[in-house]
Short mmCIF file of C-alpha atoms and ligand atoms in Angstrom, two decimals:
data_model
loop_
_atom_site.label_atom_id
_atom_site.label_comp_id
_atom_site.label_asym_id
_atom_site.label_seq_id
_atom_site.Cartn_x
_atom_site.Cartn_y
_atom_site.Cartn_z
CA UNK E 696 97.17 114.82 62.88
CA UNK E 697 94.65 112.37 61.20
CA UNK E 698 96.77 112.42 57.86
CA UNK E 699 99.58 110.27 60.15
CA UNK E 700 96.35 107.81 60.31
CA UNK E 701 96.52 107.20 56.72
CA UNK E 702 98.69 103.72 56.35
CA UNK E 703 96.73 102.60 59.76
CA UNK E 704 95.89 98.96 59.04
CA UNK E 705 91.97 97.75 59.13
CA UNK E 706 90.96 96.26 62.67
CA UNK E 707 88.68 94.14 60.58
CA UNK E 708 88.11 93.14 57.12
CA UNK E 709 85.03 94.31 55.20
CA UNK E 710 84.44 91.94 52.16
CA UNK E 711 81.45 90.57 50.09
CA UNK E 712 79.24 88.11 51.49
CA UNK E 713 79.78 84.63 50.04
CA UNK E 714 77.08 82.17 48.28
CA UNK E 715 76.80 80.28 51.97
CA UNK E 716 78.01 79.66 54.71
CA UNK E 717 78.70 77.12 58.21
CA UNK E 718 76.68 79.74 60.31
CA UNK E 719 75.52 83.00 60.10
CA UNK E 720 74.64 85.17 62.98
CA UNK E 721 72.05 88.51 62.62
CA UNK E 722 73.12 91.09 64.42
CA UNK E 723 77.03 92.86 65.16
CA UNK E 724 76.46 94.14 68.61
CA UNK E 725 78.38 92.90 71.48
CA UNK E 726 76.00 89.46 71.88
CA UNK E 727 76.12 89.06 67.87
CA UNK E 728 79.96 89.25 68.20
CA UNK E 729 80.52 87.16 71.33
CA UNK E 730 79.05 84.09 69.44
CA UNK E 731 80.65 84.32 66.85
CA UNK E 732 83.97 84.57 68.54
CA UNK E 733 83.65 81.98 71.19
CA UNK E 734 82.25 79.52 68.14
CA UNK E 735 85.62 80.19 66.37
CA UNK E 736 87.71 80.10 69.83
CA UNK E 737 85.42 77.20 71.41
CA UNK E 738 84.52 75.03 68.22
CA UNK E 739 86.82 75.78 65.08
CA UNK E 740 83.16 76.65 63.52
CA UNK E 741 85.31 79.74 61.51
CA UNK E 742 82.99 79.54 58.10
CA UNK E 743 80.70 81.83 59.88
CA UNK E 744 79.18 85.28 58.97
CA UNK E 745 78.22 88.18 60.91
CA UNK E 746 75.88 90.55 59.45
CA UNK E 747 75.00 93.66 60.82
CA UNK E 748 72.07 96.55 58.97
CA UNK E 749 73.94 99.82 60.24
CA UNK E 750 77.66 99.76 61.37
CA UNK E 751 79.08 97.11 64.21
CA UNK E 752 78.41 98.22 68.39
CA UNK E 753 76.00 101.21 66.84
CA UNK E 754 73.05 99.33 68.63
CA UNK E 755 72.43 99.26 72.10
CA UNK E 756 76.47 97.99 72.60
CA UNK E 757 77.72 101.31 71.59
CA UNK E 758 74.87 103.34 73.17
CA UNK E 759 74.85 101.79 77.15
CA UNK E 760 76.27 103.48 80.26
CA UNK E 761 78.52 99.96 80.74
CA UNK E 762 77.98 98.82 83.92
CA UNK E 763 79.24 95.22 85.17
CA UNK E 764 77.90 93.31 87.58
CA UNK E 765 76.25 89.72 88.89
CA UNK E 766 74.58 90.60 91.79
CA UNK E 767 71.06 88.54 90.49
CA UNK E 768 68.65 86.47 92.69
CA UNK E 769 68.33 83.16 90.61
CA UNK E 770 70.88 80.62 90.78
CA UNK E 771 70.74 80.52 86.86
CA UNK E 772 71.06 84.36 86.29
CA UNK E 773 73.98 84.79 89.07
CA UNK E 774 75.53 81.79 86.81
CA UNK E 775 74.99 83.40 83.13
CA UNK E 776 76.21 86.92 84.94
CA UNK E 777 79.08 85.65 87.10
CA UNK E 778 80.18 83.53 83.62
CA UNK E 779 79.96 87.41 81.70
CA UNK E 780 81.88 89.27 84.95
CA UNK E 781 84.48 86.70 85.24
CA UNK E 782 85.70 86.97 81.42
CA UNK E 783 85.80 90.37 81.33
CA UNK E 784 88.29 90.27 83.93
CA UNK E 785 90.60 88.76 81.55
CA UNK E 786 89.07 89.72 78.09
CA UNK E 787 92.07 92.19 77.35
CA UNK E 788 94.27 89.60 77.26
CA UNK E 789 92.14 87.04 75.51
CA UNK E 790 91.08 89.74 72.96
CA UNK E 791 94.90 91.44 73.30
CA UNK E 792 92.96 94.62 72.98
CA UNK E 793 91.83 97.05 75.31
CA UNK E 794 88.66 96.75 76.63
CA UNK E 795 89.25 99.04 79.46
CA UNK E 796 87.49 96.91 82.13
CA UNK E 797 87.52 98.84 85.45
CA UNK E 798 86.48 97.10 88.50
CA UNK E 799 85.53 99.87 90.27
CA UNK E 800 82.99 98.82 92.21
CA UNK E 801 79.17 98.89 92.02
CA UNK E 802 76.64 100.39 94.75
CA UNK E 803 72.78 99.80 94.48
CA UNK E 804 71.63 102.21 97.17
CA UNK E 805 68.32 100.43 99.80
CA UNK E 806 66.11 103.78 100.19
CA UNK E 807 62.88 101.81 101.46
CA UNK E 808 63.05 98.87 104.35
CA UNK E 809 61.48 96.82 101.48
CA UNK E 810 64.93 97.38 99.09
CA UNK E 811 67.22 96.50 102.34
CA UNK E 812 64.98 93.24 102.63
CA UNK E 813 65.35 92.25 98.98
CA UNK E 814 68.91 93.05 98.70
CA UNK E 815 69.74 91.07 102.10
CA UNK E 816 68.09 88.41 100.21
CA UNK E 817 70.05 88.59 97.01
CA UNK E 818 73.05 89.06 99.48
CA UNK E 819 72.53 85.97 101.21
CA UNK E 820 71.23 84.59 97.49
CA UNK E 821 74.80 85.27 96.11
CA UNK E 822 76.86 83.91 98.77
CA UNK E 823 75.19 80.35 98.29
CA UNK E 824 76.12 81.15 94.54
CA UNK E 825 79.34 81.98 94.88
CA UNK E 826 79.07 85.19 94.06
CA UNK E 827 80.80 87.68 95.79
CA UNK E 828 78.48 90.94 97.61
CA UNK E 829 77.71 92.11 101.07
CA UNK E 830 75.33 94.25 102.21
CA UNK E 831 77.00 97.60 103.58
CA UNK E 832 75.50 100.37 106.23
CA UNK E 833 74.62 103.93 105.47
CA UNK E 834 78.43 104.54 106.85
CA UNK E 835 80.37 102.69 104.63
CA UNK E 836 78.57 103.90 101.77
CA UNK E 837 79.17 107.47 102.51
CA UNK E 838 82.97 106.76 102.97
CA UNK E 839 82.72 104.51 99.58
CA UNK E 840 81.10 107.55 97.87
CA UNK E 841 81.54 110.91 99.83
CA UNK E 842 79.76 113.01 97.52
CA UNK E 843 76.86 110.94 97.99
CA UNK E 844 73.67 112.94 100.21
CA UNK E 845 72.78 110.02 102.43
CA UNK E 846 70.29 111.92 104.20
CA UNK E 847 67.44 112.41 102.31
CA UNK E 848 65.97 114.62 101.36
CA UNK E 849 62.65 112.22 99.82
CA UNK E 850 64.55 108.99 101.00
CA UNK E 851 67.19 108.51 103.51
CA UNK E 852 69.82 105.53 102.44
CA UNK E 853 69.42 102.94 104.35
CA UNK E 854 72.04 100.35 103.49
CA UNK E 855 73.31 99.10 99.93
CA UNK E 856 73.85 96.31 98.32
CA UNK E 857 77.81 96.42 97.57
CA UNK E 858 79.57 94.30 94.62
CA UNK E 859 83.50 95.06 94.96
CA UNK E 860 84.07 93.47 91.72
CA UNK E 861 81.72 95.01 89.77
CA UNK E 862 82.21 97.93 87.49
CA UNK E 863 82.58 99.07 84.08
CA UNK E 864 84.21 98.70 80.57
CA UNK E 865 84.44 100.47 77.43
CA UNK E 866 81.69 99.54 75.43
CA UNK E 867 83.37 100.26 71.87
CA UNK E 868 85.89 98.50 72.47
CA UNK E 869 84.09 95.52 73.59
CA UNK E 870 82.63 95.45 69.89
CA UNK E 871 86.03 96.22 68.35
CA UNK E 872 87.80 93.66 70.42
CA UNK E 873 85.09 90.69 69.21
CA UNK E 874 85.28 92.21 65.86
CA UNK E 875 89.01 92.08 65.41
CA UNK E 876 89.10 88.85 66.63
CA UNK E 877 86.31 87.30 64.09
CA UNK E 878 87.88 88.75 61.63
CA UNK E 879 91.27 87.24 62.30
CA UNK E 880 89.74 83.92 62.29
CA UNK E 881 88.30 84.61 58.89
CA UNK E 882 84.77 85.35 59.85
CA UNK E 883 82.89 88.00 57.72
CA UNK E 884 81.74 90.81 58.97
CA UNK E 885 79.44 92.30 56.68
CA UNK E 886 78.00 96.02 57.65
CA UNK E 887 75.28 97.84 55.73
CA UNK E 888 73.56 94.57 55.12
CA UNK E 889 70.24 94.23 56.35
CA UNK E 890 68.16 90.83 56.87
CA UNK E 891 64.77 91.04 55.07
CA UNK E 892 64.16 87.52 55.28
CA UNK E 893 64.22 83.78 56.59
CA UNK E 894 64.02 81.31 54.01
CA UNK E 895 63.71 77.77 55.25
CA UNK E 896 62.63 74.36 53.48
CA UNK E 897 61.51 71.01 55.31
CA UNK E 898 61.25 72.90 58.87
CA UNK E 899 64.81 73.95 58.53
CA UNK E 900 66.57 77.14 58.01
CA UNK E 901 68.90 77.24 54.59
CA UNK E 902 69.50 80.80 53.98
CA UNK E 903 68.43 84.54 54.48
CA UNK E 904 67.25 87.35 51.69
CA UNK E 905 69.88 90.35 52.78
CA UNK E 906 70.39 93.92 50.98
CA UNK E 907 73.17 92.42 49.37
CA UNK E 908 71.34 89.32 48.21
CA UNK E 909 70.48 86.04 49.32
CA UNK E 910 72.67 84.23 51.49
CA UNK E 911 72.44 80.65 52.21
CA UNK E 912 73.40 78.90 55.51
CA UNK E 913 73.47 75.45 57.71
CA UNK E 914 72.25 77.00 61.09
CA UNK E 915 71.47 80.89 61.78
CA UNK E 916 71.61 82.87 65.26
CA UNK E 917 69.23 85.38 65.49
CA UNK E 918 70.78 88.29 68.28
CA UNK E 919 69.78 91.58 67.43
CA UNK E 920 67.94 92.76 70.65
CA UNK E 921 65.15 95.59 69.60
CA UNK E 922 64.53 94.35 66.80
CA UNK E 923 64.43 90.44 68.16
CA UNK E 924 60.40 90.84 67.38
CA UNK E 925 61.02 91.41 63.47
CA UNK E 926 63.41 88.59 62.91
CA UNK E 927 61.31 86.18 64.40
CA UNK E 928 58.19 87.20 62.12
CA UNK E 929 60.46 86.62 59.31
CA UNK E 930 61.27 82.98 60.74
CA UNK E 931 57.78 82.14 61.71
CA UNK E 932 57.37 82.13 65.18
CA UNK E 933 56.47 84.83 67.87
CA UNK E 934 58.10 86.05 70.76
CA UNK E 935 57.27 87.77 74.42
CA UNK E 936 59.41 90.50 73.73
CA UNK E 937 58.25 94.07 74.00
CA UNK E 938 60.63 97.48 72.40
CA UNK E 939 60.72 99.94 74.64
CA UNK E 940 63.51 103.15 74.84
CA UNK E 941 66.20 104.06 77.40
CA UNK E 942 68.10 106.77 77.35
CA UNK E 943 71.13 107.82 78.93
CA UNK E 944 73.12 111.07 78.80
CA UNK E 945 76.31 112.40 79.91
CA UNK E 946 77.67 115.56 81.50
CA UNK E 947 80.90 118.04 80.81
CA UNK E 948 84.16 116.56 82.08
CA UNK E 949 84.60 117.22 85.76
CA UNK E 950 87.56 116.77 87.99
CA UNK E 951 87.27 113.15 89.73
CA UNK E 952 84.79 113.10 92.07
CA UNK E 953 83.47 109.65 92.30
CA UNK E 954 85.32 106.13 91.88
CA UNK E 955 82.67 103.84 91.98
CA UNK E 956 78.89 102.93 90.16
CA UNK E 957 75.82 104.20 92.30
CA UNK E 958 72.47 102.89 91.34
CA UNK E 959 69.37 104.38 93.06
CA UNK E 960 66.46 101.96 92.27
CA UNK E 961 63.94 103.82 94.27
CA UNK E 962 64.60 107.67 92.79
CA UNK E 963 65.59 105.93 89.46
CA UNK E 964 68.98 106.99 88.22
CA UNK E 965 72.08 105.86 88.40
CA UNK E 966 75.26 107.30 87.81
CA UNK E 967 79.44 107.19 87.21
CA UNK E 968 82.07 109.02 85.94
CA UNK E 969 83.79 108.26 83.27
CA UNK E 970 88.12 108.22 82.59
CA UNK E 971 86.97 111.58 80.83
CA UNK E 972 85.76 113.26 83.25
CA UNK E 973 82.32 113.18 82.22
CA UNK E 974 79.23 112.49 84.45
CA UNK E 975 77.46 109.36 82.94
CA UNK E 976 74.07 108.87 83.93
CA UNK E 977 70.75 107.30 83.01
CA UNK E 978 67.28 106.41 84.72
CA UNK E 979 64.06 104.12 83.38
CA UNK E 980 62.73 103.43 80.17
CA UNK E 981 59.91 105.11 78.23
CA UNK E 982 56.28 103.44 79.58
CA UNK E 983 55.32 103.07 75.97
CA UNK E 984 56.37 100.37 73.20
CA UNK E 985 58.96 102.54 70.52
CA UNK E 986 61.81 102.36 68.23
CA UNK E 987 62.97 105.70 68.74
CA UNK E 988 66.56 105.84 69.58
CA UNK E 989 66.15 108.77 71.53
CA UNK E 990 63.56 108.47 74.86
CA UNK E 991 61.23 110.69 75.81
CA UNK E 992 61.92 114.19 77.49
CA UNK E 993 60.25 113.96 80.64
CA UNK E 994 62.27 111.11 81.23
CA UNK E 995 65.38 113.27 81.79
CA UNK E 996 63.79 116.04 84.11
CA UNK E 997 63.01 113.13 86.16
CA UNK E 998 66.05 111.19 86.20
CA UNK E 999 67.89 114.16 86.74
CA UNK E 1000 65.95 115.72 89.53
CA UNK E 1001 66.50 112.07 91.37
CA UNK E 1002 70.28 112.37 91.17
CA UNK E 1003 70.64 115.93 92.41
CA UNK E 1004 68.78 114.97 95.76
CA UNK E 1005 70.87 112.22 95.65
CA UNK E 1006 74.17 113.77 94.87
CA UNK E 1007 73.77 117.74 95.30
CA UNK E 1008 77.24 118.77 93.78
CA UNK E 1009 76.06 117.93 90.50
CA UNK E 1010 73.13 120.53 90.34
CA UNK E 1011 74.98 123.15 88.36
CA UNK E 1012 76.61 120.86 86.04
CA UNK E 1013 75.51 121.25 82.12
CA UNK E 1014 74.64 117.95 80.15
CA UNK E 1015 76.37 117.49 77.22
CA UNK E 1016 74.68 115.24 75.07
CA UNK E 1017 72.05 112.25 75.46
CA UNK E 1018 70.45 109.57 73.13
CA UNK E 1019 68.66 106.15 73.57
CA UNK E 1020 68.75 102.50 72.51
CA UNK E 1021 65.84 100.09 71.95
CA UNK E 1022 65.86 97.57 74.62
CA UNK E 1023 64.01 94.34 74.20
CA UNK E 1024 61.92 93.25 77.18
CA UNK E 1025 60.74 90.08 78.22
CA UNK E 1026 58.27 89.78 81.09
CA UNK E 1027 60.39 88.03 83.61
CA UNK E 1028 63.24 90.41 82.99
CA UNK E 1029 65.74 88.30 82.13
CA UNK E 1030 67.30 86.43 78.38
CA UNK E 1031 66.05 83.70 76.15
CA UNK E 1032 69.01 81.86 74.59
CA UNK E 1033 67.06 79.31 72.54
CA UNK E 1034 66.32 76.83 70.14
CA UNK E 1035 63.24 78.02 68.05
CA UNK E 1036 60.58 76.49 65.95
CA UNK E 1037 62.54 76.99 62.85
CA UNK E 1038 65.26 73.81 62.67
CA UNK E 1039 68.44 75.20 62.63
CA UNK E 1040 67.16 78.51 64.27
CA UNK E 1041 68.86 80.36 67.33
CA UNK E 1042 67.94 83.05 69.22
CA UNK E 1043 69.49 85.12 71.91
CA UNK E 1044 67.42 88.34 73.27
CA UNK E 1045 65.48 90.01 76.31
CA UNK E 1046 68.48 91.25 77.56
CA UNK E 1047 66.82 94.86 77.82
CA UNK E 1048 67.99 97.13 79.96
CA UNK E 1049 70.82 95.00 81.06
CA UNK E 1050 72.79 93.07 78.86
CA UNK E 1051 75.82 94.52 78.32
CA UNK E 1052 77.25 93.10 81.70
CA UNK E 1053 76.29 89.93 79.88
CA UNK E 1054 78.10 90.11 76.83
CA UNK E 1055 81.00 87.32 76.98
CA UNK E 1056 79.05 85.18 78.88
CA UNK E 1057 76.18 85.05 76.51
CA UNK E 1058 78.21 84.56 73.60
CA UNK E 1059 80.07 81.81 75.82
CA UNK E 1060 76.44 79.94 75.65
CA UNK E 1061 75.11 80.86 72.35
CA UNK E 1062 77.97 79.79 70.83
CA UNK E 1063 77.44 76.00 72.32
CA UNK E 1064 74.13 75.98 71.67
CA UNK E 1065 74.48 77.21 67.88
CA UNK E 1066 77.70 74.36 68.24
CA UNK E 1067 75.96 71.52 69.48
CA UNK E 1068 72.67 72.02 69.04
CA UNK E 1069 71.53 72.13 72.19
CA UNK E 1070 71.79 74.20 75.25
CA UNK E 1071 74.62 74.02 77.96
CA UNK E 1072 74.51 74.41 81.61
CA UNK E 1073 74.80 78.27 81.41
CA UNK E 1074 71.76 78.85 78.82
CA UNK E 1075 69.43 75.42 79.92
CA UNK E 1076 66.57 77.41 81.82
CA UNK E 1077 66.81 80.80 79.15
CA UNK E 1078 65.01 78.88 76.92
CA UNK E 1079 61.90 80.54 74.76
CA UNK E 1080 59.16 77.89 76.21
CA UNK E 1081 59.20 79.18 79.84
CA UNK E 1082 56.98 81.75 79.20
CA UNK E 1083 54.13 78.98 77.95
CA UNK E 1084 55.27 76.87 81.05
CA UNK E 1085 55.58 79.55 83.21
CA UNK E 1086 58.97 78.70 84.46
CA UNK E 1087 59.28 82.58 85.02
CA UNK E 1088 62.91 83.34 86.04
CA UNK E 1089 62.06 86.81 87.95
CA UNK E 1090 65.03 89.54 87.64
CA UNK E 1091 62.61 92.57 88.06
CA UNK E 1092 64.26 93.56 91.03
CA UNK E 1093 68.44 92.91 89.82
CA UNK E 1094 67.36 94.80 86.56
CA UNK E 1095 67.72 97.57 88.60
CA UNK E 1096 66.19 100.24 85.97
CA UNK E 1097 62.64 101.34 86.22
CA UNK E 1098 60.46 99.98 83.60
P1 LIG P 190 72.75 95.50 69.93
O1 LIG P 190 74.05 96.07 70.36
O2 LIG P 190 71.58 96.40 69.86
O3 LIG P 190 73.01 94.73 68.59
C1 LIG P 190 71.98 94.24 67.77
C2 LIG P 190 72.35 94.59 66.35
O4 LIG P 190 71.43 93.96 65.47
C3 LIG P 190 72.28 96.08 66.06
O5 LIG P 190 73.57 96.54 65.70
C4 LIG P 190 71.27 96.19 64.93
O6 LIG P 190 71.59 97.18 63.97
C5 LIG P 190 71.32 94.79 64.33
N1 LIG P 190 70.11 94.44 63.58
C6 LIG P 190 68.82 94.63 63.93
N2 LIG P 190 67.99 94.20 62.97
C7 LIG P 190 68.79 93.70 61.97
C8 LIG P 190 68.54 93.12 60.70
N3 LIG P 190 67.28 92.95 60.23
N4 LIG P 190 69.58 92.74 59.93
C9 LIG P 190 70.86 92.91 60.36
N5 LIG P 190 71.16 93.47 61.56
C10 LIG P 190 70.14 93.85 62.36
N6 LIG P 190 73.45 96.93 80.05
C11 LIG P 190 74.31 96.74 81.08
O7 LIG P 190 74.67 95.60 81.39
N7 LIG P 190 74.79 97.79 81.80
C12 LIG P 190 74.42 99.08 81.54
O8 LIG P 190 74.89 100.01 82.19
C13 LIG P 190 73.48 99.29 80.51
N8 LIG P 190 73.06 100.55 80.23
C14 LIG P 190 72.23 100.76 79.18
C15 LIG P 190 71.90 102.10 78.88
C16 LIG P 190 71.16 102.37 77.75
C17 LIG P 190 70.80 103.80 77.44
C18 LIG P 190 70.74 101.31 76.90
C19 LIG P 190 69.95 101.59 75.65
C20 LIG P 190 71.04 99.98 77.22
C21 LIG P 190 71.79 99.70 78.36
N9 LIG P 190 72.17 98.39 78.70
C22 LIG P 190 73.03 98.17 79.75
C23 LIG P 190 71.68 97.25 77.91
C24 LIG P 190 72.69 96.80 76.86
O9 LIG P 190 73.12 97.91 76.10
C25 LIG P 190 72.07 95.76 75.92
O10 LIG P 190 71.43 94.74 76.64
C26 LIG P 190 73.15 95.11 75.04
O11 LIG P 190 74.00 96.08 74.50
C27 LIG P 190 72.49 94.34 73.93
O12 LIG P 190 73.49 93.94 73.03
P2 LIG P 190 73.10 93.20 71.70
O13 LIG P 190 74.36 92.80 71.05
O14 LIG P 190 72.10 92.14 72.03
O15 LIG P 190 72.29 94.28 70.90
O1 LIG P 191 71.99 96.48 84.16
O2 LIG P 191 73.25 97.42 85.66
C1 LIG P 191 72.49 97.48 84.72
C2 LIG P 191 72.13 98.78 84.18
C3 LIG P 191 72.41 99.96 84.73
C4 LIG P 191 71.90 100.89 83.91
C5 LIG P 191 71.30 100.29 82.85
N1 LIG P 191 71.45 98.97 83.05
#
């Protein structure tokens, strides 16, 4: 069948990179993409290049277990999140491609009396912010998820925090959707081309060495998660980001069994299943700094021995294949989208275990800042200097995964 794929025309174009350009951005993941699209869609700013060291979404867009929510504490996370959940409703349309976004629902099971405080709190949190949860009894999550063991055996569930309109989306497509789009505006997209370098002159950013050469440019957006840490050595400054692994894995297809996303903070794992069948699951990240797209063994026996208690059925089930990302951690769990010390010089990380949720809404703020030079309403608090200031805006709990 693939010869009848022959005459199939490119989603995106894959040319040379120019001498220079309005913008470039580092990075061709889902946040990379995003900015460059709304910058085109928000701005006209359409002289822009996108450049990306492997092949587009083979970060940690094409490698997460896509969950969507915006049930966060802070009034400026809920905002950035409910921004991100809100466009994916309609980014089919927008994109007129398929991003599969399924709002299915998303449980984060209460297993101590300290997770049923803090989640009453971010219940109560998110109906000041507009953002629609509820907190929901032992009951109503068993009839929500039936296969789920509410009993026990290590901890009963107490209550959960419930977000209707959460869910998930295909995260391919979410890359290919961007990347179609840039590339109809006339962006470049140029894969296999690694940054090696920043090049600035008079405290301002002019260009970048690449693989495929130098590359010169008014104003540069650095969004390439892991590796957030190398890019800003190359531009001069440092940041309070730390690489750690997560890993997720998936199981053969099953029959449908289970319709929404369960999260279980407190036995750390989390799990859906996915429109093939499959069982897609993941728990915390490694306790040590790596770039290892892979995750450490132990990791697995654990995450899986916390999501049989929790969901027995799935005992005899045989994983089919697993792999990691490198997530880029900042200390109060949640993004800098900044201005930097370089002139000219973006960045958007710290997203870590979490920002695929966060995708259009992200790009929806770097791409004003990059615009205009200065942060909107959405990205004002995310900036670099809180950490110095200590204007900590504390997601450890929302994260939801173990770190
Ligand atoms: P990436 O997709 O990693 O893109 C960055 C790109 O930069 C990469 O393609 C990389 O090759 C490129 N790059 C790096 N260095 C250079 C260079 N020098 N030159 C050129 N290009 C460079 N989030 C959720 O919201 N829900 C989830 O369920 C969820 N599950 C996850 C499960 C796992 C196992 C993992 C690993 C992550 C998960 N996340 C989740 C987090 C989410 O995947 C990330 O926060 C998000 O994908 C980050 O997107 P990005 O575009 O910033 O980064
Ligand atoms: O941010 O919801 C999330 C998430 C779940 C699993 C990994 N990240």
């Amino acid at each position: 069948a693939l010869r009848h794929h022959a005459g199939w025309e490119r989603a995106w174009a894959s040319p040379q990179p120019k001498a220079s350009y309005d913008a470039i951005i580092v990075g061709a993941g889902g946040h990379g993409l995003a900015t460059a699209y709304y910058l085109g869609k928000n701005y006209g700013i359409t002289n822009v290049a996108i450049l990306e060291k492997g092949w587009l979404g083979g970060g940690n867009t094409g490698r997460n277990t896509t969950i969507i929510r915006s049930n966060y504490l802070q009034d400026s996370s809920a905002a950035i999140y409910e921004k991100a959940r809100s466009l994916y409703e309609t980014l089919s349309q927008d994109l007129n491609y398929n991003v599969m976004f399924s709002p299915r629902g998303v449980m984060m099971l209460a297993q101590t009396h300290h997770e049923v405080r803090g989640y009453l709190r971010t219940a109560h949190a998110n109906k000041l912010q507009g953002v629609e949860t509820e907190f929901i009894t032992p009951q109503r999550v068993k009839e929500l998820c039936p296969i789920l063991n509410i009993d026990g055996p290590r901890y009963p569930v107490l209550g959960a925090l419930w977000q209707a309109r959460g869910g998930t989306g295909r995260h391919d497509a979410v890359a290919w959707g961007y990347a179609r789009a840039c590339s109809a505006m006339g962006m470049d997209i140029i894969q296999q081309c690694e940054v090696t370098g920043v090049r600035s002159e008079g405290g301002k950013v002019v260009g970048v060495d690449t693989t495929k050469g130098y590359i010169g440019t008014k104003k540069l957006g650095i969004v390439v998660a892991g590796h957030s840490g190398q890019l800003a050595e190359m531009a001069g400054f440092r940041l309070p980001i730390e690489a750690v692994a997560l890993q997720a894995l998936v199981s053969e297809p099953i029959k449908p069994c289970m319709d929404i996303v369960v999260m279980a903070n407190t036995v750390h794992g989390y799990m859906s299943q996915s429109d093939k069948g499959e069982m897609v699951i993941g728990g915390g990240t490694d306790g040590f700094n790596n770039y290892t797209q892979r995750g450490s063994f132990h990791h697995i026996e654990e995450t899986l021995r916390a999501l049989i208690e929790t969901f027995p059925i799935i005992s005899r089930l045989k994983m089919l294949r697993q792999w990691g990302g490198i997530v880029d951690m900042t200390g109060d769990r949640s993004p800098i989208i900044s201005k930097t010390p370089l002139g000219n010089c973006f960045i958007n990380c710290g997203w870590g275990t979490g920002g695929f949720k966060a995708i259009p809404g992200s790009g929806w703020a770097m791409a004003e800042l990059m615009a205009k030079g200065e942060p909107g309403p959405l990205a004002a608090e995310f900036d670099m200097w809180r950490f110095k200031e200590g204007r900590f805006i504390d997601e450890s709990v929302a994260a939801g995964v173990a770190h």
